[in-house]
Coordinates of N, CA, C and O in Angstrom, one line a residue:
M1 N 63.1 85.4 111.7 CA 64.4 85.8 111.1 C 65.5 85.8 112.2 O 65.4 86.5 113.1
D2 N 66.4 84.9 112.1 CA 67.5 84.9 113.0 C 68.8 85.6 112.6 O 69.5 86.1 113.4
H3 N 69.0 85.7 111.3 CA 70.3 86.2 110.8 C 70.1 86.9 109.5 O 69.4 86.4 108.6
L4 N 70.6 88.1 109.4 CA 70.6 88.9 108.2 C 72.0 89.1 107.7 O 72.9 89.3 108.4
T5 N 72.2 88.9 106.4 CA 73.5 89.2 105.8 C 73.4 89.7 104.4 O 72.3 89.7 103.9
L6 N 74.4 90.2 103.9 CA 74.4 90.8 102.5 C 75.5 90.1 101.7 O 76.6 89.7 102.3
F7 N 75.3 89.9 100.4 CA 76.4 89.5 99.6 C 76.4 90.2 98.3 O 75.4 90.8 97.9
F8 N 77.5 90.2 97.6 CA 77.6 90.9 96.3 C 77.7 89.9 95.2 O 78.4 88.9 95.4
R9 N 77.2 90.2 94.1 CA 77.2 89.3 93.0 C 77.7 90.1 91.8 O 77.1 91.1 91.4
K10 N 78.7 89.6 91.1 CA 79.1 90.3 89.9 C 78.5 89.5 88.7 O 78.6 88.3 88.6
T11 N 77.7 90.3 87.9 CA 77.0 89.6 86.8 C 78.0 89.3 85.7 O 78.9 90.0 85.5
Q12 N 77.8 88.2 85.1 CA 78.7 87.7 84.1 C 78.7 88.5 82.8 O 79.8 88.8 82.3
K13 N 77.6 89.0 82.4 CA 77.6 89.7 81.1 C 78.0 91.2 81.2 O 78.7 91.7 80.4
T14 N 77.6 91.9 82.3 CA 77.8 93.3 82.4 C 78.9 93.7 83.4 O 79.4 94.8 83.3
G15 N 79.3 92.8 84.3 CA 80.3 93.1 85.3 C 79.7 94.0 86.4 O 80.4 94.4 87.3
A16 N 78.4 94.2 86.4 CA 77.7 95.0 87.4 C 77.7 94.2 88.8 O 77.8 93.0 88.8
I17 N 77.7 95.0 89.8 CA 77.6 94.4 91.2 C 76.2 94.6 91.7 O 75.7 95.7 91.6
M18 N 75.7 93.5 92.3 CA 74.4 93.5 92.8 C 74.5 93.2 94.3 O 75.1 92.3 94.7
K19 N 73.8 94.0 95.1 CA 73.8 93.8 96.6 C 72.4 93.2 96.9 O 71.4 93.8 96.6
L20 N 72.4 92.1 97.6 CA 71.1 91.4 97.9 C 71.0 91.1 99.4 O 72.0 90.8 100.0
Q21 N 69.8 91.3 99.9 CA 69.6 90.9 101.3 C 69.2 89.4 101.4 O 68.3 89.0 100.6
V22 N 69.9 88.7 102.2 CA 69.6 87.3 102.4 C 69.2 87.1 103.9 O 69.8 87.6 104.8
V23 N 68.1 86.4 104.1 CA 67.6 86.1 105.4 C 67.8 84.6 105.7 O 67.4 83.8 104.9
V24 N 68.6 84.3 106.7 CA 68.9 82.9 107.1 C 68.1 82.5 108.3 O 68.1 83.3 109.3
H25 N 67.5 81.4 108.3 CA 66.7 80.9 109.4 C 67.2 79.5 109.8 O 67.7 78.7 108.9
P26 N 67.1 79.2 111.1 CA 67.4 77.8 111.5 C 66.3 76.9 110.9 O 65.1 77.2 111.0
A27 N 66.6 75.7 110.5 CA 65.7 74.7 110.0 C 65.2 73.8 111.1 O 66.0 73.5 112.0
E28 N 64.0 73.5 111.2 CA 63.4 72.7 112.2 C 64.1 71.3 112.3 O 64.3 70.8 113.4
E29 N 64.5 70.8 111.2 CA 65.1 69.4 111.2 C 66.6 69.5 111.3 O 67.3 68.5 111.2
G30 N 67.2 70.7 111.6 CA 68.6 70.9 111.7 C 69.1 71.6 110.4 O 68.5 71.6 109.4
G31 N 70.2 72.3 110.6 CA 70.8 73.1 109.5 C 70.1 74.4 109.4 O 69.5 74.9 110.3
F32 N 70.1 75.0 108.2 CA 69.6 76.3 108.0 C 68.9 76.4 106.6 O 69.1 75.6 105.7
W33 N 68.0 77.4 106.5 CA 67.4 77.7 105.2 C 67.5 79.2 105.0 O 67.5 79.9 105.9
A34 N 67.6 79.6 103.7 CA 67.7 81.0 103.4 C 66.7 81.4 102.3 O 66.3 80.6 101.5
E35 N 66.4 82.7 102.3 CA 65.6 83.3 101.3 C 66.1 84.7 100.9 O 66.8 85.3 101.7
I36 N 65.8 85.1 99.7 CA 66.0 86.4 99.3 C 64.7 87.1 99.0 O 64.0 86.8 98.1
P37 N 64.3 88.0 100.0 CA 62.9 88.5 99.9 C 62.6 89.3 98.6 O 61.5 89.2 98.1
A38 N 63.6 89.8 97.9 CA 63.4 90.6 96.7 C 63.1 89.6 95.5 O 62.6 90.1 94.5
F39 N 63.5 88.4 95.7 CA 63.3 87.4 94.6 C 62.3 86.4 95.1 O 62.6 85.4 95.7
V40 N 61.0 86.6 94.7 CA 59.9 85.7 95.2 C 60.2 84.2 94.9 O 60.5 83.9 93.7
G41 N 60.2 83.4 95.9 CA 60.4 82.0 95.7 C 61.8 81.5 95.6 O 62.1 80.4 95.5
C42 N 62.8 82.4 95.8 CA 64.2 82.1 95.8 C 64.6 81.7 97.2 O 64.8 82.5 98.1
V43 N 64.7 80.4 97.4 CA 65.1 79.8 98.7 C 66.1 78.7 98.5 O 66.2 78.1 97.4
S44 N 66.8 78.4 99.6 CA 67.8 77.3 99.6 C 68.0 76.8 101.0 O 67.5 77.4 101.9
E45 N 68.9 75.8 101.1 CA 69.1 75.3 102.5 C 70.6 74.7 102.5 O 71.2 74.6 101.5
G46 N 71.0 74.4 103.7 CA 72.3 73.8 103.9 C 72.5 73.4 105.3 O 71.7 73.7 106.2
E47 N 73.6 72.6 105.6 CA 73.9 72.1 106.9 C 74.5 73.2 107.8 O 74.3 73.2 109.0
T48 N 75.3 74.1 107.2 CA 75.9 75.2 107.9 C 75.5 76.5 107.3 O 75.0 76.5 106.2
V49 N 75.7 77.6 108.0 CA 75.4 78.9 107.5 C 76.2 79.1 106.2 O 75.7 79.6 105.2
E50 N 77.5 78.8 106.2 CA 78.3 79.0 105.1 C 77.8 78.2 103.9 O 77.8 78.7 102.7
E51 N 77.5 76.9 104.0 CA 76.9 76.1 103.0 C 75.6 76.7 102.5 O 75.3 76.8 101.2
T52 N 74.8 77.2 103.4 CA 73.5 77.8 103.0 C 73.7 79.1 102.2 O 73.0 79.3 101.2
L53 N 74.7 79.9 102.5 CA 75.0 81.1 101.7 C 75.5 80.7 100.3 O 75.1 81.4 99.4
I54 N 76.3 79.7 100.2 CA 76.8 79.3 98.9 C 75.6 78.8 98.1 O 75.4 79.2 96.9
N55 N 74.7 78.0 98.7 CA 73.6 77.5 98.0 C 72.6 78.6 97.6 O 72.0 78.5 96.5
I56 N 72.3 79.6 98.4 CA 71.4 80.6 98.1 C 72.0 81.5 97.0 O 71.2 82.0 96.1
K57 N 73.3 81.7 96.9 CA 73.9 82.4 95.8 C 73.6 81.7 94.5 O 73.3 82.3 93.5
E58 N 73.8 80.4 94.5 CA 73.5 79.6 93.3 C 72.0 79.7 92.9 O 71.7 79.8 91.7
A59 N 71.2 79.7 93.9 CA 69.7 79.8 93.7 C 69.4 81.2 93.1 O 68.6 81.3 92.2
A60 N 70.1 82.2 93.6 CA 69.8 83.6 93.0 C 70.3 83.7 91.6 O 69.6 84.3 90.8
E61 N 71.4 83.1 91.3 CA 71.9 83.1 89.9 C 70.9 82.4 89.0 O 70.6 82.9 87.9
G62 N 70.4 81.3 89.4 CA 69.3 80.6 88.6 C 68.1 81.4 88.5 O 67.5 81.5 87.4
W63 N 67.7 82.0 89.6 CA 66.5 82.9 89.6 C 66.6 84.0 88.6 O 65.7 84.3 87.8
L64 N 67.8 84.7 88.6 CA 68.1 85.8 87.6 C 68.1 85.3 86.2 O 67.6 86.0 85.3
E65 N 68.6 84.1 86.0 CA 68.7 83.6 84.6 C 67.3 83.3 84.1 O 66.9 83.7 82.9
V66 N 66.4 82.7 84.9 CA 65.0 82.4 84.5 C 64.3 83.7 84.3 O 63.6 83.9 83.3
A67 N 64.5 84.7 85.2 CA 63.8 86.0 85.0 C 64.2 86.7 83.7 O 63.4 87.2 83.0
S68 N 65.5 86.6 83.4 CA 66.0 87.2 82.2 C 65.4 86.5 81.0 O 65.0 87.2 80.0
M69 N 65.3 85.2 81.0 CA 64.7 84.5 79.8 C 63.2 84.9 79.7 O 62.8 85.0 78.5
R70 N 62.5 85.0 80.8 CA 61.1 85.3 80.7 C 60.9 86.7 80.1 O 60.0 87.0 79.3
I71 N 61.8 87.7 80.5 CA 61.7 89.0 80.0 C 62.0 89.0 78.5 O 61.2 89.7 77.7
K72 N 63.0 88.3 78.1 CA 63.4 88.3 76.7 C 62.2 87.7 75.8 O 61.9 88.2 74.8
K73 N 61.6 86.6 76.4 CA 60.5 86.0 75.7 C 59.3 86.9 75.6 O 58.6 87.0 74.5
Q74 N 59.0 87.7 76.6 CA 57.9 88.7 76.5 C 58.2 89.8 75.5 O 57.2 90.3 74.9
L75 N 59.4 90.2 75.3 CA 59.8 91.2 74.4 C 59.8 90.8 72.9 O 59.7 91.6 72.0
D76 N 59.9 89.5 72.7 CA 59.9 88.9 71.4 C 58.5 88.9 70.7 O 57.5 89.0 71.2

């Protein structure tokens, strides 16, 4: 782990704010990759740290959407 940062996400439906820990690593082939430890399998990459953070935010949004769909399906 080379770099730790936090970002906030405003959910579209409730307006709630979520604080997530993001771990950014240098990639062996150049650039960076990031993960959100609280969201198993939520990873992304980019050429710069800034691009990587944008990409991991999009990955987190997708992860939350899929998790929400799975929960709804289980409740039906």
